[in-house]
Amino acid sequence: MARSSLSIARRNAPDVSVDWVEVLRHMALSRALDELEETRLVPEKKVLYQFSARGHDMAQILLGMRLDAPHDAVCGYYRSRPMLLSLEVDPEEALASAMGRAGGYSGGRDIGVVFNSPNPRGATALPMCGGVGAQYSPIAGWAQAMEYHAEVLGSEGHGRSIGVVLGGDGSVASNGFWSALTIATTQKLPMLFYIEDNGFGISVASTFQTPGGNIAANLAAWRGLKIFTGDGTDPEEAALLTAQALAFVREERLPAMLRPTVPRLQGHSFQDTQTYKTPEVVEAEWARDPWAKLRNYLVPALMSEDGWRKELEAAADRAEAAREAAEARPVAKPETVLRNVFFEGEMQATGGLMPQGWAAPASTDLARPEGQRINMVTAIRRVLDQELGLNPRMLVFGEDIGPKGGVHAVTLGLQEKFGTDRVFDTSLSEEGVIGRAVGMALAGLLPVPEIQFRKICRTGDRTAQRLRLDALADEQLVRGAYGRAYASRILQVRRSLAQPDQRGCLHPQPRLEGGFALQRRGPSADQSARQRPGDLPGTSRDAGPRLGTTPLAG
């Protein structure tokens, strides 16, 4: 384990590898936005849910400013706005989304600190989710996609790019964290786990999340994970640790964890009064405020008192200008709340195949009933074989689908034919399988994940939410196979037909093209009477199933 207290040699002047004036500008803007929301916008009920980032801000900014490779991606959570500001997210967009105004990255449909930012000029911010731990496995998928682009597809631009995920010390108890940790370390992926440890998960001490309250110490013996930990409030230490961690992941192409310790200087959200903290704890946290430490670090070594003051004034002016511009926007129309939940013809800015110039082969909606029918297993295997042969960006993965060929032999022979880079087994985690697929799809691949779908529906596993919200409603089409628990599988997830029933489950429905898609209800009685179990409509002994490849919806 790399521990900062043993390796930091103090400098006589600020580290010249960091643009400290830019750090100050981003941090001052972050604090100005926090104050503006807390003193005006929340009391005026123009912002309904606010999360302060004070205490977390400086370390996040140091991280964001070093994400400079062409295909870097980061996924944060609801306290990650300082890092997003360092990636040049417009403060007007941030406030407008928080205020429910039209436009911006959410169209006023989500709390303003849950971002997504394609950012063609720098690191991509993957779509965030309010669910704790949901950010981890998509970044594992992104990191694996970076390796696939570089090693299999021969893209030099992906060779230094990495995936970074931000989480708090509470999120390390989530399934998503452990799923991603298993994926990253077993597959040796270029992924950085950035765990901001402030000692609390809302009101619950971190000792309830991990033994002793220190996830870095507990993972010191975890094979394949390099660990960096230290004070995230000390400018010099935080900058050095961040540089070391990112350099390790970029150069070694291996996973690492960076755990900066930081104070959460305000409540979990605006409504949280922190009565669960003693006055002594609150006082000790404010004594560690990175704002005061940054000022002492920069003044007078790098700037004068007057220069510091002018930067603060400029940040306050920028925040006020952002507020005025955001308030000038119209309120988002309620009737747009479901827009783009399913594909409506508008391509996403990040991910998928079509933005890269991919065109689908011609297909038809006309059924071809002539010829002898074949069973579902054979039909699906033929389609997967055909699509893998046509599209080098397509990958098939899940538990048991490699050498075994799936418990129903649906993928039998595919790994032998297409190799372990394209057809591979995974750990036994539906969260990890689906989350990984989302990240891969956003990185421009075509993942075909295999999952146990019946288990998800019956247990109410969060993976069902991820499949609906991430794989369907995010700006991405993730194609999937329908679980090992049934003999039949889903070949494509079609947004226009993917609807959960009242229990939250999705059901297969035959399509004229010969494939299966997800739909609210199962086959009608008339359809059931015409079809035998396992039959696939529209297949031919000679031509194989006509499952017509359709363009990616996003």
JSON list of C-alpha atoms in Angstrom, two decimals, residues 296-446:
[
{"chain": "A", "resi": 296, "resn": "ASN", "atom": "CA", "xyz": [-2.15, 29.28, 2.99]},
{"chain": "A", "resi": 297, "resn": "TYR", "atom": "CA", "xyz": [-0.50, 27.21, 0.27]},
{"chain": "A", "resi": 298, "resn": "LEU", "atom": "CA", "xyz": [-0.91, 29.82, -2.46]},
{"chain": "A", "resi": 299, "resn": "VAL", "atom": "CA", "xyz": [-0.68, 33.16, -0.62]},
{"chain": "A", "resi": 300, "resn": "PRO", "atom": "CA", "xyz": [1.90, 34.67, -0.81]},
{"chain": "A", "resi": 301, "resn": "ALA", "atom": "CA", "xyz": [3.94, 31.89, -2.49]},
{"chain": "A", "resi": 302, "resn": "LEU", "atom": "CA", "xyz": [2.05, 32.08, -5.78]},
{"chain": "A", "resi": 303, "resn": "MET", "atom": "CA", "xyz": [-0.29, 35.07, -5.56]},
{"chain": "A", "resi": 304, "resn": "SER", "atom": "CA", "xyz": [-0.91, 38.16, -3.48]},
{"chain": "A", "resi": 305, "resn": "GLU", "atom": "CA", "xyz": [-3.80, 38.80, -1.12]},
{"chain": "A", "resi": 306, "resn": "ASP", "atom": "CA", "xyz": [-5.26, 41.11, -3.74]},
{"chain": "A", "resi": 307, "resn": "GLY", "atom": "CA", "xyz": [-4.96, 38.43, -6.42]},
{"chain": "A", "resi": 308, "resn": "TRP", "atom": "CA", "xyz": [-6.76, 35.91, -4.19]},
{"chain": "A", "resi": 309, "resn": "ARG", "atom": "CA", "xyz": [-9.56, 38.38, -3.50]},
{"chain": "A", "resi": 310, "resn": "LYS", "atom": "CA", "xyz": [-10.02, 39.17, -7.20]},
{"chain": "A", "resi": 311, "resn": "GLU", "atom": "CA", "xyz": [-10.39, 35.46, -8.04]},
{"chain": "A", "resi": 312, "resn": "LEU", "atom": "CA", "xyz": [-13.13, 35.14, -5.40]},
{"chain": "A", "resi": 313, "resn": "GLU", "atom": "CA", "xyz": [-14.95, 38.17, -6.77]},
{"chain": "A", "resi": 314, "resn": "ALA", "atom": "CA", "xyz": [-14.74, 36.83, -10.30]},
{"chain": "A", "resi": 315, "resn": "ALA", "atom": "CA", "xyz": [-16.17, 33.48, -9.16]},
{"chain": "A", "resi": 316, "resn": "ALA", "atom": "CA", "xyz": [-19.06, 35.18, -7.39]},
{"chain": "A", "resi": 317, "resn": "ASP", "atom": "CA", "xyz": [-19.81, 37.22, -10.51]},
{"chain": "A", "resi": 318, "resn": "ARG", "atom": "CA", "xyz": [-19.73, 34.10, -12.67]},
{"chain": "A", "resi": 319, "resn": "ALA", "atom": "CA", "xyz": [-22.11, 32.29, -10.33]},
{"chain": "A", "resi": 320, "resn": "GLU", "atom": "CA", "xyz": [-24.52, 35.23, -10.35]},
{"chain": "A", "resi": 321, "resn": "ALA", "atom": "CA", "xyz": [-24.40, 35.43, -14.14]},
{"chain": "A", "resi": 322, "resn": "ALA", "atom": "CA", "xyz": [-25.14, 31.71, -14.31]},
{"chain": "A", "resi": 323, "resn": "ARG", "atom": "CA", "xyz": [-28.14, 32.19, -12.00]},
{"chain": "A", "resi": 324, "resn": "GLU", "atom": "CA", "xyz": [-29.53, 35.02, -14.14]},
{"chain": "A", "resi": 325, "resn": "ALA", "atom": "CA", "xyz": [-29.13, 33.01, -17.33]},
{"chain": "A", "resi": 326, "resn": "ALA", "atom": "CA", "xyz": [-30.67, 29.91, -15.76]},
{"chain": "A", "resi": 327, "resn": "GLU", "atom": "CA", "xyz": [-33.67, 31.83, -14.41]},
{"chain": "A", "resi": 328, "resn": "ALA", "atom": "CA", "xyz": [-34.21, 33.37, -17.84]},
{"chain": "A", "resi": 329, "resn": "ARG", "atom": "CA", "xyz": [-34.87, 29.93, -19.27]},
{"chain": "A", "resi": 330, "resn": "PRO", "atom": "CA", "xyz": [-38.45, 28.68, -19.35]},
{"chain": "A", "resi": 331, "resn": "VAL", "atom": "CA", "xyz": [-39.59, 26.08, -16.86]},
{"chain": "A", "resi": 332, "resn": "ALA", "atom": "CA", "xyz": [-39.39, 22.60, -18.31]},
{"chain": "A", "resi": 333, "resn": "LYS", "atom": "CA", "xyz": [-42.74, 21.44, -19.67]},
{"chain": "A", "resi": 334, "resn": "PRO", "atom": "CA", "xyz": [-44.29, 18.51, -17.75]},
{"chain": "A", "resi": 335, "resn": "GLU", "atom": "CA", "xyz": [-45.28, 16.80, -20.99]},
{"chain": "A", "resi": 336, "resn": "THR", "atom": "CA", "xyz": [-41.59, 16.37, -21.86]},
{"chain": "A", "resi": 337, "resn": "VAL", "atom": "CA", "xyz": [-40.83, 14.26, -18.79]},
{"chain": "A", "resi": 338, "resn": "LEU", "atom": "CA", "xyz": [-40.93, 10.99, -20.76]},
{"chain": "A", "resi": 339, "resn": "ARG", "atom": "CA", "xyz": [-39.04, 12.31, -23.76]},
{"chain": "A", "resi": 340, "resn": "ASN", "atom": "CA", "xyz": [-36.27, 9.95, -24.89]},
{"chain": "A", "resi": 341, "resn": "VAL", "atom": "CA", "xyz": [-37.08, 7.37, -22.25]},
{"chain": "A", "resi": 342, "resn": "PHE", "atom": "CA", "xyz": [-37.31, 5.22, -25.37]},
{"chain": "A", "resi": 343, "resn": "PHE", "atom": "CA", "xyz": [-35.64, 5.97, -28.68]},
{"chain": "A", "resi": 344, "resn": "GLU", "atom": "CA", "xyz": [-37.42, 8.71, -30.64]},
{"chain": "A", "resi": 345, "resn": "GLY", "atom": "CA", "xyz": [-35.10, 9.10, -33.61]},
{"chain": "A", "resi": 346, "resn": "GLU", "atom": "CA", "xyz": [-32.55, 11.44, -32.03]},
{"chain": "A", "resi": 347, "resn": "MET", "atom": "CA", "xyz": [-29.04, 10.02, -31.80]},
{"chain": "A", "resi": 348, "resn": "GLN", "atom": "CA", "xyz": [-27.10, 10.31, -28.58]},
{"chain": "A", "resi": 349, "resn": "ALA", "atom": "CA", "xyz": [-23.87, 12.29, -28.41]},
{"chain": "A", "resi": 350, "resn": "THR", "atom": "CA", "xyz": [-21.84, 9.48, -26.84]},
{"chain": "A", "resi": 351, "resn": "GLY", "atom": "CA", "xyz": [-21.79, 5.76, -27.44]},
{"chain": "A", "resi": 352, "resn": "GLY", "atom": "CA", "xyz": [-23.38, 3.31, -29.80]},
{"chain": "A", "resi": 353, "resn": "LEU", "atom": "CA", "xyz": [-22.21, 2.34, -33.25]},
{"chain": "A", "resi": 354, "resn": "MET", "atom": "CA", "xyz": [-24.02, 4.68, -35.61]},
{"chain": "A", "resi": 355, "resn": "PRO", "atom": "CA", "xyz": [-22.04, 7.82, -34.57]},
{"chain": "A", "resi": 356, "resn": "GLN", "atom": "CA", "xyz": [-18.96, 5.91, -35.75]},
{"chain": "A", "resi": 357, "resn": "GLY", "atom": "CA", "xyz": [-20.43, 5.41, -39.20]},
{"chain": "A", "resi": 358, "resn": "TRP", "atom": "CA", "xyz": [-21.83, 1.91, -38.74]},
{"chain": "A", "resi": 359, "resn": "ALA", "atom": "CA", "xyz": [-24.77, 1.00, -40.99]},
{"chain": "A", "resi": 360, "resn": "ALA", "atom": "CA", "xyz": [-27.05, -1.94, -40.35]},
{"chain": "A", "resi": 361, "resn": "PRO", "atom": "CA", "xyz": [-27.59, -4.58, -43.04]},
{"chain": "A", "resi": 362, "resn": "ALA", "atom": "CA", "xyz": [-30.95, -4.42, -44.77]},
{"chain": "A", "resi": 363, "resn": "SER", "atom": "CA", "xyz": [-33.83, -6.08, -42.94]},
{"chain": "A", "resi": 364, "resn": "THR", "atom": "CA", "xyz": [-37.56, -6.51, -43.35]},
{"chain": "A", "resi": 365, "resn": "ASP", "atom": "CA", "xyz": [-40.67, -6.59, -41.19]},
{"chain": "A", "resi": 366, "resn": "LEU", "atom": "CA", "xyz": [-42.28, -9.22, -43.42]},
{"chain": "A", "resi": 367, "resn": "ALA", "atom": "CA", "xyz": [-42.53, -12.71, -41.98]},
{"chain": "A", "resi": 368, "resn": "ARG", "atom": "CA", "xyz": [-41.12, -15.69, -43.91]},
{"chain": "A", "resi": 369, "resn": "PRO", "atom": "CA", "xyz": [-43.18, -18.67, -42.75]},
{"chain": "A", "resi": 370, "resn": "GLU", "atom": "CA", "xyz": [-41.97, -21.07, -45.46]},
{"chain": "A", "resi": 371, "resn": "GLY", "atom": "CA", "xyz": [-39.61, -23.87, -44.63]},
{"chain": "A", "resi": 372, "resn": "GLN", "atom": "CA", "xyz": [-39.14, -26.06, -41.58]},
{"chain": "A", "resi": 373, "resn": "ARG", "atom": "CA", "xyz": [-39.03, -24.38, -38.22]},
{"chain": "A", "resi": 374, "resn": "ILE", "atom": "CA", "xyz": [-36.00, -24.66, -35.96]},
{"chain": "A", "resi": 375, "resn": "ASN", "atom": "CA", "xyz": [-35.88, -24.46, -32.18]},
{"chain": "A", "resi": 376, "resn": "MET", "atom": "CA", "xyz": [-35.12, -21.27, -30.30]},
{"chain": "A", "resi": 377, "resn": "VAL", "atom": "CA", "xyz": [-31.67, -22.35, -29.11]},
{"chain": "A", "resi": 378, "resn": "THR", "atom": "CA", "xyz": [-30.49, -23.01, -32.66]},
{"chain": "A", "resi": 379, "resn": "ALA", "atom": "CA", "xyz": [-32.01, -19.77, -33.92]},
{"chain": "A", "resi": 380, "resn": "ILE", "atom": "CA", "xyz": [-30.32, -17.64, -31.30]},
{"chain": "A", "resi": 381, "resn": "ARG", "atom": "CA", "xyz": [-26.97, -19.34, -31.78]},
{"chain": "A", "resi": 382, "resn": "ARG", "atom": "CA", "xyz": [-27.15, -18.72, -35.54]},
{"chain": "A", "resi": 383, "resn": "VAL", "atom": "CA", "xyz": [-27.95, -15.05, -35.04]},
{"chain": "A", "resi": 384, "resn": "LEU", "atom": "CA", "xyz": [-25.14, -14.53, -32.54]},
{"chain": "A", "resi": 385, "resn": "ASP", "atom": "CA", "xyz": [-22.75, -16.30, -34.90]},
{"chain": "A", "resi": 386, "resn": "GLN", "atom": "CA", "xyz": [-23.88, -14.17, -37.83]},
{"chain": "A", "resi": 387, "resn": "GLU", "atom": "CA", "xyz": [-23.70, -10.88, -35.93]},
{"chain": "A", "resi": 388, "resn": "LEU", "atom": "CA", "xyz": [-20.30, -11.61, -34.40]},
{"chain": "A", "resi": 389, "resn": "GLY", "atom": "CA", "xyz": [-19.01, -12.30, -37.88]},
{"chain": "A", "resi": 390, "resn": "LEU", "atom": "CA", "xyz": [-20.42, -9.06, -39.26]},
{"chain": "A", "resi": 391, "resn": "ASN", "atom": "CA", "xyz": [-19.55, -6.67, -36.45]},
{"chain": "A", "resi": 392, "resn": "PRO", "atom": "CA", "xyz": [-16.09, -6.63, -34.79]},
{"chain": "A", "resi": 393, "resn": "ARG", "atom": "CA", "xyz": [-17.42, -4.34, -32.04]},
{"chain": "A", "resi": 394, "resn": "MET", "atom": "CA", "xyz": [-19.89, -6.93, -30.78]},
{"chain": "A", "resi": 395, "resn": "LEU", "atom": "CA", "xyz": [-19.10, -8.91, -27.63]},
{"chain": "A", "resi": 396, "resn": "VAL", "atom": "CA", "xyz": [-21.07, -11.67, -25.87]},
{"chain": "A", "resi": 397, "resn": "PHE", "atom": "CA", "xyz": [-20.54, -12.35, -22.18]},
{"chain": "A", "resi": 398, "resn": "GLY", "atom": "CA", "xyz": [-22.09, -13.78, -19.04]},
{"chain": "A", "resi": 399, "resn": "GLU", "atom": "CA", "xyz": [-21.75, -16.59, -16.52]},
{"chain": "A", "resi": 400, "resn": "ASP", "atom": "CA", "xyz": [-21.08, -19.98, -18.21]},
{"chain": "A", "resi": 401, "resn": "ILE", "atom": "CA", "xyz": [-21.32, -18.77, -21.83]},
{"chain": "A", "resi": 402, "resn": "GLY", "atom": "CA", "xyz": [-17.66, -19.44, -22.70]},
{"chain": "A", "resi": 403, "resn": "PRO", "atom": "CA", "xyz": [-16.24, -22.98, -22.93]},
{"chain": "A", "resi": 404, "resn": "LYS", "atom": "CA", "xyz": [-19.46, -24.48, -21.57]},
{"chain": "A", "resi": 405, "resn": "GLY", "atom": "CA", "xyz": [-21.48, -22.69, -24.24]},
{"chain": "A", "resi": 406, "resn": "GLY", "atom": "CA", "xyz": [-24.25, -21.68, -21.85]},
{"chain": "A", "resi": 407, "resn": "VAL", "atom": "CA", "xyz": [-26.37, -23.93, -19.67]},
{"chain": "A", "resi": 408, "resn": "HIS", "atom": "CA", "xyz": [-28.73, -24.39, -22.64]},
{"chain": "A", "resi": 409, "resn": "ALA", "atom": "CA", "xyz": [-25.89, -24.57, -25.20]},
{"chain": "A", "resi": 410, "resn": "VAL", "atom": "CA", "xyz": [-27.02, -21.32, -26.81]},
{"chain": "A", "resi": 411, "resn": "THR", "atom": "CA", "xyz": [-23.44, -20.02, -27.18]},
{"chain": "A", "resi": 412, "resn": "LEU", "atom": "CA", "xyz": [-21.83, -23.39, -27.82]},
{"chain": "A", "resi": 413, "resn": "GLY", "atom": "CA", "xyz": [-18.78, -23.03, -30.06]},
{"chain": "A", "resi": 414, "resn": "LEU", "atom": "CA", "xyz": [-18.84, -19.23, -30.22]},
{"chain": "A", "resi": 415, "resn": "GLN", "atom": "CA", "xyz": [-15.82, -18.68, -27.98]},
{"chain": "A", "resi": 416, "resn": "GLU", "atom": "CA", "xyz": [-13.83, -21.27, -29.90]},
{"chain": "A", "resi": 417, "resn": "LYS", "atom": "CA", "xyz": [-14.69, -19.50, -33.16]},
{"chain": "A", "resi": 418, "resn": "PHE", "atom": "CA", "xyz": [-14.39, -15.83, -32.12]},
{"chain": "A", "resi": 419, "resn": "GLY", "atom": "CA", "xyz": [-11.93, -15.94, -29.23]},
{"chain": "A", "resi": 420, "resn": "THR", "atom": "CA", "xyz": [-11.96, -14.99, -25.56]},
{"chain": "A", "resi": 421, "resn": "ASP", "atom": "CA", "xyz": [-11.79, -11.25, -26.24]},
{"chain": "A", "resi": 422, "resn": "ARG", "atom": "CA", "xyz": [-15.24, -11.37, -27.82]},
{"chain": "A", "resi": 423, "resn": "VAL", "atom": "CA", "xyz": [-17.03, -14.25, -26.09]},
{"chain": "A", "resi": 424, "resn": "PHE", "atom": "CA", "xyz": [-16.16, -14.59, -22.42]},
{"chain": "A", "resi": 425, "resn": "ASP", "atom": "CA", "xyz": [-17.33, -15.66, -18.99]},
{"chain": "A", "resi": 426, "resn": "THR", "atom": "CA", "xyz": [-18.00, -13.22, -16.16]},
{"chain": "A", "resi": 427, "resn": "SER", "atom": "CA", "xyz": [-18.28, -13.32, -12.40]},
{"chain": "A", "resi": 428, "resn": "LEU", "atom": "CA", "xyz": [-21.67, -14.32, -11.01]},
{"chain": "A", "resi": 429, "resn": "SER", "atom": "CA", "xyz": [-23.19, -10.88, -10.65]},
{"chain": "A", "resi": 430, "resn": "GLU", "atom": "CA", "xyz": [-26.13, -9.62, -12.67]},
{"chain": "A", "resi": 431, "resn": "GLU", "atom": "CA", "xyz": [-25.32, -6.10, -11.45]},
{"chain": "A", "resi": 432, "resn": "GLY", "atom": "CA", "xyz": [-21.83, -6.46, -12.85]},
{"chain": "A", "resi": 433, "resn": "VAL", "atom": "CA", "xyz": [-22.94, -8.00, -16.14]},
{"chain": "A", "resi": 434, "resn": "ILE", "atom": "CA", "xyz": [-25.54, -5.36, -16.96]},
{"chain": "A", "resi": 435, "resn": "GLY", "atom": "CA", "xyz": [-23.55, -2.41, -15.59]},
{"chain": "A", "resi": 436, "resn": "ARG", "atom": "CA", "xyz": [-20.50, -3.49, -17.56]},
{"chain": "A", "resi": 437, "resn": "ALA", "atom": "CA", "xyz": [-22.64, -3.68, -20.70]},
{"chain": "A", "resi": 438, "resn": "VAL", "atom": "CA", "xyz": [-23.86, -0.10, -20.20]},
{"chain": "A", "resi": 439, "resn": "GLY", "atom": "CA", "xyz": [-20.29, 1.18, -19.96]},
{"chain": "A", "resi": 440, "resn": "MET", "atom": "CA", "xyz": [-19.19, -0.78, -23.02]},
{"chain": "A", "resi": 441, "resn": "ALA", "atom": "CA", "xyz": [-22.11, 0.50, -25.06]},
{"chain": "A", "resi": 442, "resn": "LEU", "atom": "CA", "xyz": [-21.37, 4.08, -24.08]},
{"chain": "A", "resi": 443, "resn": "ALA", "atom": "CA", "xyz": [-17.79, 3.47, -25.20]},
{"chain": "A", "resi": 444, "resn": "GLY", "atom": "CA", "xyz": [-18.92, 2.52, -28.71]},
{"chain": "A", "resi": 445, "resn": "LEU", "atom": "CA", "xyz": [-19.12, -1.27, -28.49]},
{"chain": "A", "resi": 446, "resn": "LEU", "atom": "CA", "xyz": [-22.11, -3.58, -28.94]}
]
